[in-house]
mmCIF file of C-alpha atoms in Angstrom:
data_model
loop_
_atom_site.group_PDB
_atom_site.id
_atom_site.type_symbol
_atom_site.label_atom_id
_atom_site.label_comp_id
_atom_site.label_asym_id
_atom_site.label_seq_id
_atom_site.Cartn_x
_atom_site.Cartn_y
_atom_site.Cartn_z
ATOM 1 C CA MET A 5 -46.998 26.003 -143.997
ATOM 2 C CA ALA A 6 -43.749 24.682 -142.573
ATOM 3 C CA THR A 7 -42.101 26.608 -139.352
ATOM 4 C CA THR A 8 -38.082 26.399 -138.460
ATOM 5 C CA PRO A 9 -37.531 26.480 -134.565
ATOM 6 C CA ASN A 10 -36.329 29.642 -133.106
ATOM 7 C CA THR A 11 -32.536 28.547 -132.631
ATOM 8 C CA GLN A 12 -31.653 32.233 -130.487
ATOM 9 C CA PRO A 13 -31.595 32.163 -126.465
ATOM 10 C CA ILE A 14 -34.668 33.779 -125.548
ATOM 11 C CA TYR A 15 -35.282 32.588 -122.580
ATOM 12 C CA THR A 16 -32.032 31.348 -119.743
ATOM 13 C CA LYS A 17 -32.676 27.348 -119.258
ATOM 14 C CA GLU A 18 -30.259 27.581 -115.394
ATOM 15 C CA PRO A 19 -30.260 30.279 -113.557
ATOM 16 C CA PHE A 20 -27.229 31.230 -111.084
ATOM 17 C CA ILE A 21 -25.719 32.891 -108.688
ATOM 18 C CA TRP A 22 -22.335 33.695 -107.840
ATOM 19 C CA THR A 23 -21.080 35.523 -104.331
ATOM 20 C CA THR A 24 -17.297 36.439 -102.836
ATOM 21 C CA ARG A 25 -16.703 38.437 -100.497
ATOM 22 C CA LEU A 26 -13.799 40.746 -101.223
ATOM 23 C CA THR A 27 -11.389 42.508 -97.579
ATOM 24 C CA SER A 28 -7.581 42.141 -99.204
ATOM 25 C CA GLN A 29 -8.167 41.224 -103.220
ATOM 26 C CA VAL A 30 -6.401 44.689 -104.358
ATOM 27 C CA THR A 31 -5.044 45.075 -108.126
ATOM 28 C CA PRO A 32 -4.852 47.545 -110.282
ATOM 29 C CA ARG A 33 -6.115 48.520 -113.411
ATOM 30 C CA ILE A 34 -3.921 46.421 -115.462
ATOM 31 C CA LEU A 35 -3.309 43.378 -114.515
ATOM 32 C CA THR A 36 0.871 42.958 -114.726
ATOM 33 C CA THR A 37 2.074 41.753 -111.214
ATOM 34 C CA ALA A 38 0.558 38.351 -110.223
ATOM 35 C CA THR A 39 -2.008 39.199 -108.323
ATOM 36 C CA THR A 40 -5.430 38.146 -109.902
ATOM 37 C CA PRO A 41 -8.651 39.432 -109.266
ATOM 38 C CA THR A 42 -10.845 36.439 -107.467
ATOM 39 C CA TYR A 43 -12.587 34.397 -110.115
ATOM 40 C CA LEU A 44 -16.356 34.206 -109.835
ATOM 41 C CA ASP A 45 -17.469 31.531 -112.306
ATOM 42 C CA SER A 46 -18.150 31.015 -116.037
ATOM 43 C CA VAL A 47 -21.800 31.268 -117.941
ATOM 44 C CA GLY A 48 -22.452 27.432 -119.788
ATOM 45 C CA SER A 49 -21.064 26.559 -123.199
ATOM 46 C CA ASN A 50 -24.094 27.920 -124.644
ATOM 47 C CA GLY A 51 -23.713 30.771 -122.995
ATOM 48 C CA GLY A 52 -25.916 32.950 -120.044
ATOM 49 C CA VAL A 53 -26.342 36.376 -119.210
ATOM 50 C CA ILE A 54 -25.597 38.792 -116.388
ATOM 51 C CA TRP A 55 -28.779 40.561 -114.935
ATOM 52 C CA SER A 56 -27.382 42.338 -111.398
ATOM 53 C CA ILE A 57 -24.342 42.680 -109.869
ATOM 54 C CA LEU A 58 -24.821 44.255 -105.990
ATOM 55 C CA ALA A 59 -22.211 44.978 -103.522
ATOM 56 C CA VAL A 60 -22.967 44.481 -99.661
ATOM 57 C CA PRO A 61 -21.274 46.483 -97.733
ATOM 58 C CA LEU A 62 -20.365 44.537 -94.755
ATOM 59 C CA GLY A 63 -19.328 47.320 -92.171
ATOM 60 C CA ASN A 64 -16.481 50.420 -91.919
ATOM 61 C CA ASN A 65 -14.860 50.548 -95.241
ATOM 62 C CA VAL A 66 -12.274 52.958 -96.363
ATOM 63 C CA ALA A 67 -12.698 54.310 -99.540
ATOM 64 C CA SER A 68 -12.413 52.236 -102.606
ATOM 65 C CA THR A 69 -12.848 51.259 -106.268
ATOM 66 C CA LEU A 70 -15.271 47.062 -107.247
ATOM 67 C CA ARG A 71 -13.179 46.763 -110.627
ATOM 68 C CA LEU A 72 -14.817 43.760 -112.885
ATOM 69 C CA PHE A 73 -12.353 41.701 -115.295
ATOM 70 C CA GLY A 74 -13.591 39.074 -118.245
ATOM 71 C CA ARG A 75 -11.510 36.767 -119.352
ATOM 72 C CA SER A 76 -12.632 32.907 -121.737
ATOM 73 C CA GLU A 77 -13.663 30.046 -119.097
ATOM 74 C CA ASP A 78 -9.713 28.304 -120.120
ATOM 75 C CA ALA A 79 -7.704 31.630 -120.802
ATOM 76 C CA THR A 80 -5.357 30.848 -117.531
ATOM 77 C CA ALA A 81 -2.575 33.876 -117.724
ATOM 78 C CA LEU A 82 -3.130 37.407 -116.568
ATOM 79 C CA THR A 83 -2.775 39.399 -120.009
ATOM 80 C CA ASP A 84 -6.162 37.108 -120.860
ATOM 81 C CA TYR A 85 -7.897 38.999 -118.151
ATOM 82 C CA ARG A 86 -9.488 42.433 -120.159
ATOM 83 C CA LEU A 87 -10.682 45.362 -117.898
ATOM 84 C CA MET A 88 -13.779 45.325 -118.483
ATOM 85 C CA ALA A 89 -15.954 48.078 -115.648
ATOM 86 C CA GLU A 90 -15.420 50.079 -112.294
ATOM 87 C CA MET A 91 -17.536 51.435 -109.791
ATOM 88 C CA ASN A 92 -16.665 53.809 -106.838
ATOM 89 C CA LEU A 93 -17.141 52.892 -103.635
ATOM 90 C CA PRO A 94 -18.025 54.802 -100.977
ATOM 91 C CA LEU A 95 -16.640 55.690 -97.383
ATOM 92 C CA ILE A 96 -18.946 53.296 -95.093
ATOM 93 C CA GLU A 97 -18.817 54.407 -91.339
ATOM 94 C CA GLU A 98 -21.370 52.552 -89.262
ATOM 95 C CA SER A 99 -22.085 55.264 -86.818
ATOM 96 C CA VAL A 100 -25.732 53.578 -85.355
ATOM 97 C CA ALA A 101 -25.907 49.429 -85.032
ATOM 98 C CA GLY A 102 -28.822 48.442 -86.913
ATOM 99 C CA ILE A 103 -29.364 50.825 -89.416
ATOM 100 C CA ALA A 104 -29.898 49.628 -92.362
ATOM 101 C CA LEU A 105 -26.093 50.065 -94.752
ATOM 102 C CA PRO A 106 -26.885 50.855 -98.896
ATOM 103 C CA SER A 107 -26.357 48.132 -101.319
ATOM 104 C CA LEU A 108 -25.164 49.121 -104.626
ATOM 105 C CA GLU A 109 -25.359 48.240 -107.754
ATOM 106 C CA VAL A 110 -22.783 47.814 -110.301
ATOM 107 C CA PRO A 111 -24.138 49.481 -113.307
ATOM 108 C CA MET A 112 -23.165 48.178 -116.743
ATOM 109 C CA PRO A 113 -22.204 50.140 -120.141
ATOM 110 C CA ARG A 114 -24.476 49.401 -122.694
ATOM 111 C CA ILE A 115 -22.038 48.322 -124.736
ATOM 112 C CA TYR A 116 -22.150 45.214 -122.654
ATOM 113 C CA THR A 117 -26.047 44.455 -123.697
ATOM 114 C CA ARG A 118 -27.694 43.325 -126.767
ATOM 115 C CA ASP A 119 -29.914 46.702 -127.728
ATOM 116 C CA SER A 120 -29.644 50.228 -126.228
ATOM 117 C CA SER A 121 -32.233 48.963 -123.218
ATOM 118 C CA GLU A 122 -30.571 47.701 -119.830
ATOM 119 C CA SER A 123 -33.647 45.227 -118.634
ATOM 120 C CA ARG A 124 -31.969 42.460 -120.537
ATOM 121 C CA GLY A 125 -28.532 42.069 -118.246
ATOM 122 C CA PHE A 126 -25.151 41.361 -120.666
ATOM 123 C CA VAL A 127 -25.188 39.073 -122.944
ATOM 124 C CA CYS A 128 -22.296 37.336 -122.518
ATOM 125 C CA PRO A 129 -20.827 34.284 -125.328
ATOM 126 C CA GLY A 130 -20.457 30.707 -124.246
ATOM 127 C CA GLY A 131 -17.780 30.169 -121.610
ATOM 128 C CA PHE A 132 -17.317 33.852 -120.546
ATOM 129 C CA GLY A 133 -16.254 34.013 -116.835
ATOM 130 C CA LEU A 134 -15.652 37.178 -114.689
ATOM 131 C CA ALA A 135 -13.227 37.931 -111.711
ATOM 132 C CA VAL A 136 -13.333 41.083 -109.571
ATOM 133 C CA ALA A 137 -10.975 42.812 -107.584
ATOM 134 C CA LEU A 138 -10.570 46.287 -105.877
ATOM 135 C CA GLY A 139 -8.864 49.131 -105.914
ATOM 136 C CA VAL A 140 -7.371 49.773 -102.051
ATOM 137 C CA GLU A 141 -8.223 47.470 -98.723
ATOM 138 C CA VAL A 142 -11.262 47.809 -96.387
ATOM 139 C CA ALA A 143 -11.155 46.535 -93.172
ATOM 140 C CA SER A 144 -14.066 44.788 -92.933
ATOM 141 C CA GLY A 145 -15.382 44.026 -96.663
ATOM 142 C CA TRP A 146 -17.772 44.055 -99.193
ATOM 143 C CA ASP A 147 -20.366 40.952 -100.566
ATOM 144 C CA ILE A 148 -20.418 40.477 -104.125
ATOM 145 C CA ILE A 149 -23.266 39.112 -105.180
ATOM 146 C CA VAL A 150 -23.692 38.040 -108.833
ATOM 147 C CA THR A 151 -27.482 36.688 -110.722
ATOM 148 C CA GLY A 152 -27.961 35.883 -114.377
ATOM 149 C CA GLY A 153 -28.642 32.616 -116.499
ATOM 150 C CA ASN A 154 -27.467 29.746 -118.779
ATOM 151 C CA TYR A 155 -28.686 29.564 -121.947
#
């Protein structure tokens, strides 16, 4: 009996970690100004999956919003960015030295996953890129860490 190979990606071929630091990179929800979000990177031509997005506070910060924008790899105009998700970033007051500050995991809406299970991550088409921005400027900043893999 002849078998045919699976042509659908099951396992990722190469993992990735994208990082950036946000302090004054502020953009509105609808990008109508010349301010563009900070572009992280794009998945490979065969597509990929984003497993997690973490926001790590770096010290004292006012409350803000983390905005996630998607775009195709070859897009360059502001109108090519699409707001995908937002998350509130809380007020952080580092009142006691040496206390760990909590990292926050950005929940991805289930509509972005392949099925109803969130454990599979956000499955992205080939060339899909991710950009991030804040709602208001913060003092110490937030490190944004995205983990995933390319098919």
